[in-house]
XYZ file of C-alpha atoms in Angstrom:
584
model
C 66.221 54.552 6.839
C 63.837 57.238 7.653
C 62.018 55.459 10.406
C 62.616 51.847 12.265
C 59.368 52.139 13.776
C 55.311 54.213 13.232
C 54.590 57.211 15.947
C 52.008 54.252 16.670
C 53.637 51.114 17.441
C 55.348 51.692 20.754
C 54.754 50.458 24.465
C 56.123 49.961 27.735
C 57.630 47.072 26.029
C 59.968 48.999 23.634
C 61.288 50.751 26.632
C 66.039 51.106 26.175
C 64.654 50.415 22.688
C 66.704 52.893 19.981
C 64.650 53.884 17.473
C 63.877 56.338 14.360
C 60.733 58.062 13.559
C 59.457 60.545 11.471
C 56.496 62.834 11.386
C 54.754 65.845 11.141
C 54.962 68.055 14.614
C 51.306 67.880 15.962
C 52.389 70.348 18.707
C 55.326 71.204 21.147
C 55.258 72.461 25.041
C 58.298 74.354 25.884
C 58.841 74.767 29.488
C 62.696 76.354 28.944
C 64.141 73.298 30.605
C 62.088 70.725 28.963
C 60.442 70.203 25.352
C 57.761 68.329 24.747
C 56.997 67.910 20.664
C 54.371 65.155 19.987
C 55.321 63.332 16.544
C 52.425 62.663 14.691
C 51.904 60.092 11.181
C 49.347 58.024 9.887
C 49.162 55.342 12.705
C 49.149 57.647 15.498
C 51.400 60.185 18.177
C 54.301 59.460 20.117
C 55.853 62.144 22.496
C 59.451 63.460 22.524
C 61.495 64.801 24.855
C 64.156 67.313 24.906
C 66.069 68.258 28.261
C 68.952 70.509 29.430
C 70.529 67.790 31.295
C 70.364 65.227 28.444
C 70.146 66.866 25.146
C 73.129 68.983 23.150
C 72.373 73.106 23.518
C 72.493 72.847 20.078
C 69.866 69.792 19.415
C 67.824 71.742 22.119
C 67.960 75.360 20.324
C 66.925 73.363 17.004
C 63.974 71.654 18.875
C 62.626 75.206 20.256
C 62.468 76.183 16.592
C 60.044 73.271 15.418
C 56.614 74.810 14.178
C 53.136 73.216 13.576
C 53.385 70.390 10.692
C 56.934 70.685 10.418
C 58.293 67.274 9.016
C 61.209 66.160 11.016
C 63.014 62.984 11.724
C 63.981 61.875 14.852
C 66.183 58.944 16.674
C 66.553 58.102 20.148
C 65.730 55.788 22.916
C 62.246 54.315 24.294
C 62.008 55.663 27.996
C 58.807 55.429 30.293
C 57.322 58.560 30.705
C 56.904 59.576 34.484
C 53.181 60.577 34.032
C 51.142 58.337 31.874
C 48.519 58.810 29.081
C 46.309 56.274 29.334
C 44.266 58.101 26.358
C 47.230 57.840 24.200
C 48.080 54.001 22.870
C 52.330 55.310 23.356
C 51.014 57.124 26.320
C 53.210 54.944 28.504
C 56.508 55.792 26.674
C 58.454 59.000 25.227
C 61.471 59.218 23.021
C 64.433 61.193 24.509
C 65.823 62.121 21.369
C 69.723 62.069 20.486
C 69.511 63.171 17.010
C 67.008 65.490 15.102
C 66.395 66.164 11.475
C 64.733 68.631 9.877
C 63.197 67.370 6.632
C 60.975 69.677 5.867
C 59.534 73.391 7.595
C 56.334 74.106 6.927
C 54.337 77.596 7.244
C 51.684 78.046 9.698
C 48.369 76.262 9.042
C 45.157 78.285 7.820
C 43.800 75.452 10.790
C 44.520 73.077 13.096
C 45.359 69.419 12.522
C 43.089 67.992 14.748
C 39.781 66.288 15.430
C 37.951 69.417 16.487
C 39.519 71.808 13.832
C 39.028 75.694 13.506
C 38.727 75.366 10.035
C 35.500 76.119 8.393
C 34.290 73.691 5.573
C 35.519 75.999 2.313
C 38.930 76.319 3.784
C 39.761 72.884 4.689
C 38.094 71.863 0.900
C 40.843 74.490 -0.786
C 43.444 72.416 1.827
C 42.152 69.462 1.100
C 45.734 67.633 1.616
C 45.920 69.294 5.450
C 42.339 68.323 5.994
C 43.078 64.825 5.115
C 45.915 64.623 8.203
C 43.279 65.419 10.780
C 41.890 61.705 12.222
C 38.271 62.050 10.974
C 39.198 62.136 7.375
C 42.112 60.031 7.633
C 39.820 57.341 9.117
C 37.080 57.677 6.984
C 39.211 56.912 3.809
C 41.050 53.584 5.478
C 37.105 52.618 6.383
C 36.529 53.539 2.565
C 40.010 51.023 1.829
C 38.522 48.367 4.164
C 34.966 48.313 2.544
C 36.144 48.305 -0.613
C 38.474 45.351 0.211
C 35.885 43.553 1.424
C 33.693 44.140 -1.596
C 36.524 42.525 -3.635
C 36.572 39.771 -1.155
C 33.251 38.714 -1.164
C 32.716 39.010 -4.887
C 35.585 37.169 -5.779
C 34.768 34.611 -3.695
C 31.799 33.929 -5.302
C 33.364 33.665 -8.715
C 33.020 37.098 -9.958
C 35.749 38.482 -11.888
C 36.937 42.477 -12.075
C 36.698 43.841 -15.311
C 37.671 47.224 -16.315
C 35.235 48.927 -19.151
C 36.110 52.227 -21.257
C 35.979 55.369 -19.831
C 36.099 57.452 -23.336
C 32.469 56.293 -24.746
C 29.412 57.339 -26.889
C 26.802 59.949 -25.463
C 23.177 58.547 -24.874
C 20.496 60.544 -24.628
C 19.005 58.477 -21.487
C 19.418 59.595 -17.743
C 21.304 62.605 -16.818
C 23.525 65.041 -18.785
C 26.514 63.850 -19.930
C 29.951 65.121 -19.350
C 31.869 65.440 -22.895
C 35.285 64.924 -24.307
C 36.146 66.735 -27.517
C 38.155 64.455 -29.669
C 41.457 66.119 -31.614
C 41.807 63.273 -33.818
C 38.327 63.007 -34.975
C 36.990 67.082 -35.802
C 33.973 68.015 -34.274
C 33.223 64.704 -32.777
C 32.746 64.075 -28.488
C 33.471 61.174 -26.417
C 31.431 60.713 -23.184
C 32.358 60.145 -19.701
C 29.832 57.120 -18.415
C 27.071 57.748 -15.933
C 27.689 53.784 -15.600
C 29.267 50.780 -17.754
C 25.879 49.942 -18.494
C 25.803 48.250 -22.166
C 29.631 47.059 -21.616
C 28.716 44.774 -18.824
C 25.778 43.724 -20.687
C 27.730 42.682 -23.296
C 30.506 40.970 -21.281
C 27.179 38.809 -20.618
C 27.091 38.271 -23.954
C 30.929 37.750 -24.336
C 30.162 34.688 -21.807
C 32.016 36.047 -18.815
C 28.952 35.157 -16.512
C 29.535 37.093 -13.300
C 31.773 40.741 -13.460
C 32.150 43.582 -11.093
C 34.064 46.150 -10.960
C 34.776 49.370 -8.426
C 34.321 51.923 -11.120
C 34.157 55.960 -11.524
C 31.143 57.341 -13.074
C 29.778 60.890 -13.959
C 26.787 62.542 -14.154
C 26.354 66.121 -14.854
C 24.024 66.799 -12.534
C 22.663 68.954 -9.412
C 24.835 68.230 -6.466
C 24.018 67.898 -2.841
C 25.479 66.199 0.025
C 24.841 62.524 -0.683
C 25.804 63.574 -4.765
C 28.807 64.151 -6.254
C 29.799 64.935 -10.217
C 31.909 61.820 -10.240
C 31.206 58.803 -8.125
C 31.705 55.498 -7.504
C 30.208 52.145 -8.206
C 30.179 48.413 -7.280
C 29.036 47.237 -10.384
C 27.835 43.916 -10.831
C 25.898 41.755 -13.511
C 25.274 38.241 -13.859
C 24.253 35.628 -16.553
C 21.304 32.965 -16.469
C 19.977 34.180 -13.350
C 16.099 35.198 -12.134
C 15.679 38.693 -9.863
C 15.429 35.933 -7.459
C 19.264 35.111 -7.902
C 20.647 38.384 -7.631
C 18.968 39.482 -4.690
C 20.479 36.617 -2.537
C 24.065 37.748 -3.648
C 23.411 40.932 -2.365
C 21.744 40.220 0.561
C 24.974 38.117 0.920
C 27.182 40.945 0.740
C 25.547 43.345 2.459
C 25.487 41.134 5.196
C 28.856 40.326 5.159
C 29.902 44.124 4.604
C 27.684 44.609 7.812
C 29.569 41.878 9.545
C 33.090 42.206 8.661
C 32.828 46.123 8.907
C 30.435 46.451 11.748
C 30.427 43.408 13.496
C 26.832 43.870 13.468
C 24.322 40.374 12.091
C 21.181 41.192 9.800
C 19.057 38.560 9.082
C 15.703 40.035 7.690
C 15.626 41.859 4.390
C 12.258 42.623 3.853
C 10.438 43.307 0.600
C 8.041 45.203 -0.132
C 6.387 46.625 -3.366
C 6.808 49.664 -4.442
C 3.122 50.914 -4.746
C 3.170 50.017 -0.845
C 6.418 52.123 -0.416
C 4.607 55.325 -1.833
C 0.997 54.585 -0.023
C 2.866 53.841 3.562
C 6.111 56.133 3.305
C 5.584 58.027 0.493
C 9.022 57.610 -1.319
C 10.446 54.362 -2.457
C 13.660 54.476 -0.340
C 11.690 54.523 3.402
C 13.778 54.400 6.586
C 12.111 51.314 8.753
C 14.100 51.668 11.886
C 10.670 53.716 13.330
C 7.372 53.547 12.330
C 4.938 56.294 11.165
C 3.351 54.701 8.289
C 1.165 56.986 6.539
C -3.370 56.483 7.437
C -5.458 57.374 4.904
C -8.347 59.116 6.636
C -11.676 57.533 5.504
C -14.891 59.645 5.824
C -17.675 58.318 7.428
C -19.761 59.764 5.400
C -19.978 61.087 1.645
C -17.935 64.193 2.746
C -16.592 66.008 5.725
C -18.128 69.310 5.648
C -14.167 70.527 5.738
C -13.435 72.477 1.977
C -9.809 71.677 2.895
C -10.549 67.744 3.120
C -13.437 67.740 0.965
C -11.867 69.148 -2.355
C -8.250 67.031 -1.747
C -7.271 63.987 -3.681
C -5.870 62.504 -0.396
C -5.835 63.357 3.469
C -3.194 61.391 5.021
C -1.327 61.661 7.995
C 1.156 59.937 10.572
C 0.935 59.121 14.458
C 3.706 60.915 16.631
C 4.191 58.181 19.527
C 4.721 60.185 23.001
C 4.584 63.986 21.619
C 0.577 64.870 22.739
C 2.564 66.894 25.000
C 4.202 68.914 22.363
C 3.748 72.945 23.197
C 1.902 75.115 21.290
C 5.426 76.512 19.849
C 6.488 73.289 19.369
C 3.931 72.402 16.789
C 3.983 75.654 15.118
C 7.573 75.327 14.673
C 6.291 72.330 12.680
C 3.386 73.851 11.132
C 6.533 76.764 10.001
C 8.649 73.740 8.807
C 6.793 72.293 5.961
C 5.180 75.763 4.790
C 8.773 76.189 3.706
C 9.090 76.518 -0.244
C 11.253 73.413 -0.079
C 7.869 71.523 1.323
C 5.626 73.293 0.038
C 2.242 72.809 2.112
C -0.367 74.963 3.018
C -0.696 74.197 6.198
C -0.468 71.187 8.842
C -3.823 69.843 11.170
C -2.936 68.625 14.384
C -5.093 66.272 16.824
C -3.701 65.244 19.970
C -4.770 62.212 21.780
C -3.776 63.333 25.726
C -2.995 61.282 28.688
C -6.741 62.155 30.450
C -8.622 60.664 27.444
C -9.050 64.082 26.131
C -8.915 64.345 22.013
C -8.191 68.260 20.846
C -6.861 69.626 17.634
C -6.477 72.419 15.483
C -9.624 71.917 13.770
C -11.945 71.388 16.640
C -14.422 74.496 15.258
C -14.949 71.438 11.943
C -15.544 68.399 13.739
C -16.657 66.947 16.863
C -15.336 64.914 19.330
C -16.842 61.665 17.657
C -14.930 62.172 14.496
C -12.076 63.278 16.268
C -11.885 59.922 17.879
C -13.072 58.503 14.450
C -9.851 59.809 13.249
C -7.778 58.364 16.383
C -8.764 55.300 15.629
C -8.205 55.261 12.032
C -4.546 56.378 12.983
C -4.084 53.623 15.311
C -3.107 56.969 18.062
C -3.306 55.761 21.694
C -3.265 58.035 24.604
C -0.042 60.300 24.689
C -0.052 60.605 21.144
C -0.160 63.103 18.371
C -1.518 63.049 14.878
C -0.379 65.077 11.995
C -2.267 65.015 8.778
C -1.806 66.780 4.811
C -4.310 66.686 2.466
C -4.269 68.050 -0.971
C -2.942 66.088 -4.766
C -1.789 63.089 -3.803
C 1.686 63.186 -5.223
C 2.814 66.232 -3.615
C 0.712 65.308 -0.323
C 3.001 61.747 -0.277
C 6.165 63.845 -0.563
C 5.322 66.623 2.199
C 4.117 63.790 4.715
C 7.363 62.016 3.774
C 10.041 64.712 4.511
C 7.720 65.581 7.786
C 8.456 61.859 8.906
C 11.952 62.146 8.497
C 12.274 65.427 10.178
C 10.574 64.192 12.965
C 12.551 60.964 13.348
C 15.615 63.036 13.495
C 14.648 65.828 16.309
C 13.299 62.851 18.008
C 16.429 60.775 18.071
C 14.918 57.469 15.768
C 17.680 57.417 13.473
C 20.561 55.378 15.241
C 23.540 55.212 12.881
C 24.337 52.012 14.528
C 21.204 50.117 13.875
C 20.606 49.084 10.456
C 17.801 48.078 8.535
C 17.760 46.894 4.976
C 14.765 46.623 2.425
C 14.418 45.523 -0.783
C 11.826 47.930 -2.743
C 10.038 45.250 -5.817
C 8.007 46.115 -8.768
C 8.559 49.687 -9.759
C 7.011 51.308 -12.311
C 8.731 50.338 -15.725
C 7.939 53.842 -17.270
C 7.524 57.426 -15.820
C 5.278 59.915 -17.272
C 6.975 62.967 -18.097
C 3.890 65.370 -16.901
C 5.420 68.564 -19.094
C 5.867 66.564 -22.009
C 3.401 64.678 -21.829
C 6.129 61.538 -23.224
C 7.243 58.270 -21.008
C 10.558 57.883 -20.263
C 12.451 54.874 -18.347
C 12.215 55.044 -14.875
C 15.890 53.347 -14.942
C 17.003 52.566 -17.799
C 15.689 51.362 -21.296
C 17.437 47.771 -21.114
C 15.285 47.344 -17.990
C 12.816 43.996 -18.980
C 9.225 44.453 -17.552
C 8.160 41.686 -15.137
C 7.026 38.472 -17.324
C 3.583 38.641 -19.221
C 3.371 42.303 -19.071
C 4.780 43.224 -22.573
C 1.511 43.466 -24.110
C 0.424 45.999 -21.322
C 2.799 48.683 -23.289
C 0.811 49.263 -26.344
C -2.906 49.840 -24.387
C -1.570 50.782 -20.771
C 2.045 51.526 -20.697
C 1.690 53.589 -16.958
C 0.826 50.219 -15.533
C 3.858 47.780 -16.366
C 5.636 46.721 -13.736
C 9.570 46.791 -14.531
C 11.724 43.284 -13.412
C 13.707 46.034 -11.334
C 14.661 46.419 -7.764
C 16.123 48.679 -4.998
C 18.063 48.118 -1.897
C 17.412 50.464 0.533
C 19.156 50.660 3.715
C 18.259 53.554 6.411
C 16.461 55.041 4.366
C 19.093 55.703 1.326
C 19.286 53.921 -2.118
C 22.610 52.015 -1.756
C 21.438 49.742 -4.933
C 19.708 49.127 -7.931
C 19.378 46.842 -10.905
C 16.899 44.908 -12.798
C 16.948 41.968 -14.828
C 17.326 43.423 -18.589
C 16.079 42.729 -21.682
C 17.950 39.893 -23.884
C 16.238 40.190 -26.720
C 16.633 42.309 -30.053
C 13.238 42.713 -30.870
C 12.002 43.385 -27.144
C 14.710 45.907 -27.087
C 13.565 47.846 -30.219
C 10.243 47.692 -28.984
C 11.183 49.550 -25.680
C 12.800 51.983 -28.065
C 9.679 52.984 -29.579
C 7.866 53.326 -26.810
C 10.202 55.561 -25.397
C 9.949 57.548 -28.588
C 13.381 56.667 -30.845
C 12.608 56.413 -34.367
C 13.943 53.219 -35.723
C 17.219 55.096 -37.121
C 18.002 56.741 -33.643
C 17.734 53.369 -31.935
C 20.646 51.970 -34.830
C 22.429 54.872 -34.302
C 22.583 55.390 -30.403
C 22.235 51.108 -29.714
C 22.772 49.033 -32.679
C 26.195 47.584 -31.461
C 24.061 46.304 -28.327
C 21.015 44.906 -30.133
C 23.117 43.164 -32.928
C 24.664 41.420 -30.136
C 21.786 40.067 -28.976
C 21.835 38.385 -32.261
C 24.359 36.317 -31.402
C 23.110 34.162 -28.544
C 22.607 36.407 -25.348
C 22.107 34.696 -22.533
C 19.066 36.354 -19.881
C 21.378 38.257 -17.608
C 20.486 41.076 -15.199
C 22.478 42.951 -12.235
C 22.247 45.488 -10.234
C 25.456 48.569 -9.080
C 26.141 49.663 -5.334
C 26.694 53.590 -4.972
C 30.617 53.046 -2.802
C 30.341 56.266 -1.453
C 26.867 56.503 0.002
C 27.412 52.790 0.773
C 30.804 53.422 3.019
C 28.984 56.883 4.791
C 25.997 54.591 5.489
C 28.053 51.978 7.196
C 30.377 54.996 8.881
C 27.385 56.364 10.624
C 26.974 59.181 8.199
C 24.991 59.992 5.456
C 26.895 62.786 4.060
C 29.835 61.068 1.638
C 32.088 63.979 0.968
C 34.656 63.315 4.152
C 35.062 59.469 2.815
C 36.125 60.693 -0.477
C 39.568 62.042 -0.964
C 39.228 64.468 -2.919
C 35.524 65.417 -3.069
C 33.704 68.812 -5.566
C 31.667 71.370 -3.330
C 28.097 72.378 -3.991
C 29.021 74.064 -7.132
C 30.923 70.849 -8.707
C 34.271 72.661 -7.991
C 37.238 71.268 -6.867
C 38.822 74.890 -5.071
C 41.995 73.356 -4.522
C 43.147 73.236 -7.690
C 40.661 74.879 -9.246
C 38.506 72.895 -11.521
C 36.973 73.563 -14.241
C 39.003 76.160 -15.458
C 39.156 77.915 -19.257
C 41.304 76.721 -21.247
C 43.411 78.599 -23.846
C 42.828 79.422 -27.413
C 45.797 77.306 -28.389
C 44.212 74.327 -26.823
C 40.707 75.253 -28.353
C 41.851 75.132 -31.888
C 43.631 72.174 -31.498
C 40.480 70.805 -30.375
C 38.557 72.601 -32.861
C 36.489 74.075 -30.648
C 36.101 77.995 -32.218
C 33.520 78.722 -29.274
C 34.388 81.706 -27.198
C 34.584 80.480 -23.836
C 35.787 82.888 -22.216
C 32.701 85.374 -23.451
């Protein structure tokens, strides 16, 4: 038996108790007479104790040469220690230990196996196993266990049943890059990793199974940042016979029962809103509404301003700073500096302060008076203390600046509490996107994605207006969720097909198992797929997911520690019959 008891379990209570542990050696304090080595595994640290008057030489030479992370194994009996750690849940109790194993040395660390490590971020990825001991990571992936438990929980509960779908499947040519899988057996012919089990749990709809999930990996070849990983994972959910109506109670259901059971923390409201509002008040369809500064339109009183710079823009817009009319001069050039950056992209930023003494000043004071100035107060809703900020220019990219200003804002001024959340449905997007270079629409999700009832006609005279049946939950301003009720029909299918330009053979070709299915009695059905990881670093207080995955990719899509993707060699390329040279 390697261990009777965890290097978490004991108290005062255990005390004459003889017990075994084993562990990794967090640290030792050797004070020649005395050793301290504090015993460290997954539920926690108890502290040993070595002495001259009660331990062997020989047990005590052995414990002097312990190292960092060395695993040993240890039995002895619960005493009370003589100064207390109230910090520390064994901090009551020590082990004096009568027998000591070593299982395993270990070399010195590149860094150290605690909460505040020395270890930069590339390190700890390439010792990704070490990094995983230290208590933030360790945590986040039992949170990770504990969401996902309670995923199954809920879901099952509610009479969904866990299906697994194919992982090996046929390249689309819809949403991002694909990853590929030559085939040995079948020359010169790929599989595809999924971006998501799409058309499979579309047709277990049709196979009658009537509510599935499943906690599934996906992939997506794709540009990576924090919240975005190569492969990822998915609650995915569909159900049959249902209205959007349906599915959004299940998942206000389970969100709220996530945010209960994980954070002990009770949301009633879920708010809707349409997604045309989204992009006129926040300017991206996944707004954070734990603060406010909604975007103001400013309205001229007259035909024009007289101002080139509001005059020739599609929109002026711009948001009320509560509190910040004292902001310095440095301050606000510091934010004038911030979204001339080439990752904003503005020309500038116009400031108008509303000050405590009734006072209304601003960076453009030489344009306009101190009627319109107040004119524009007004408009913005700004009372005294206040500042305005305001963008003008095309409206799209104007909507975006604004946006990222907001958030930036929220975050130096503290309006982003991790522990308050706020959910919001986003309604009624767009069913197709206008690909500006091409000049072609594409889906804005997917092309199974129905448009909202009576609109089909709208996509032969003005396709840019349908509304899709589709919706997003949003929660602190991230996507955790999407889904849409989808289309059910063959010949609705194959007429979103050629609007989003596949010639009648490429539709056969790429979905003919899915529309021929409709053909035998497919019952309306929609769903809608959780991202797990942004979901669990949402809930954790953070919104970057890589520390609540295992073993995450960095920025490049790498995995350092064991060095993925690698070449292969020329034996495995012609067995493949793959004659490209890869290594050129």
């Amino acid at each position: 038996m390697y261990r009777s008891h965890s290097c978490g379990e004991l108290r005062a209570s255990h005390v004459n108790t003889e017990v075994t542990l084993s562990g990794w050696v967090q640290k030792s304090r050797d004070k020649g007479f005395v050793i301290w080595v504090d015993l460290r595994d997954r539920y926690g640290i108890t502290q040993l104790i070595f002495d001259e008057e009660r331990t062997p030489k020989e047990m005590m030479e052995k414990a002097k040469s312990l190292g960092r992370e060395f695993v040993i194994q240890v039995t002895g009996t619960v005493i009370e220690r003589e100064s207390k750690n109230a910090k520390m849940t064994t901090g009551a109790i020590e082990v004096l230990v009568s027998k000591l194993e070593i299982l395993n040395a270990s070399v010195t660390p590149p860094f150290t196996i605690e909460d505040k490590t020395d270890g930069g971020e590339d390190i700890r990825m390439k010792y990704r196993y070490l990094d995983i001991r230290r208590n933030p990571v360790k945590d986040s992936l039992i949170f990770r266990h504990k969401v996902a438990m309670e995923v199954r929980k809920y879901l099952s509960d509610q009479e969904f049943i866990e299906v697994e779908t194919p992982y090996l499947i046929k390249s689309t040519p819809e949403g991002a890059r694909d990853f590929v899988v030559p085939s040995r057996m079948n020359e010169g012919q790929f599989y595809a990793l999924p971006q998501s089990p799409q058309t499979f749990k579309q047709l277990l709809m049709v196979g009658g199974m009537d509510k599935y999930f499943q906690i599934v990996k996906c992939f997506r070849d794709e540009d990576l940042r924090a919240d975005r990983q190569p492969e990822f994972t998915q609650i995915d959910c569909e159900m049959a016979f249902v209205e959007q109506e349906d599915i959004l109670n299940v998942f206000e259901g389970l969100t709220r029962h996530l945010l209960k059971e994980v954070n002990n923390v009770e949301v009633e409201k879920f708010p809707r809103m349409l997604y045309d509002d989204a992009m006129r008040l926040y300017g991206n369809d996944k707004p954070d509404i734990r603060f406010g500064m909604e975007f103001c339109p400013l309205i001229p009183k007259g035909e024009t301003f007289g101002f080139s710079i509001f005059d020739d823009a599609e929109l002026v817009v711009g948001i009320t700073v509560k509190g910040c009319a004292n902001y310095t001069r440095k301050q606000i050039d510091e934010l004038v500096n911030w979204v001339k950056r080439p990752q904003i992209g503005a020309s500038g930023l116009i400031w108008i302060k509303h000050e405590e003494n009734g006072n209304v000043k601003s960076s453009v004071n030489k344009f306009f008076d101190e009627d319109y100035l107040r004119f524009f107060a007004n408009e913005m809703k700004a009372e005294k203390g206040d500042l305005m900020l305001v963008l003008s220019g095309e409206t799209n990219k104007v909507r975006t600046q604004l946006s990222a200003l907001r958030m930036e804002l929220a975050e130096r001024l503290g309006l982003r509490d991790p522990k308050v959340f706020a959910p919001l449905w986003i309604i009624d997007f767009p069913l197709l996107e206008l690909d500006e270079e091409t000049g072609h629409y594409h889906a804005m999700h997917h092309p199974f994605t129905s448009p909202k009832p009576g609109q089909l006609a709208l996509l032969d005279t003005d396709p840019g207006a349908v509304k899709a049946n589709a919706y997003d939950l949003v929660l602190n301003g991230n996507e955790i969720g999407g889904g849409s009720i989808r289309i059910h029909d063959k010949k609705m299918q194959a007429t979103m097909l050629r609007h989003l330009g596949f010639s009648e053979e490429d539709a056969k070709a790429q979905f003919g198992f899915l529309m021929d299915a409709f053909e035998y009695g497919a019952p309306p059905h929609g769903g809608l797929a959780f991202g797990l990881d942004r979901l669990v670093a949402i809930l954790g207080g953070q919104e970057t997911i890589r520390d609540f995955i295992a073993f995450p990719k960095n920025n490049s899509g790498r995995d350092v520690m064991i060095d993925a993707p690698a070449f292969i060699d020329d034996a495995q390329l012609k067995e493949l019959s793959l004659k490209l040279d890869m290594k050129a």
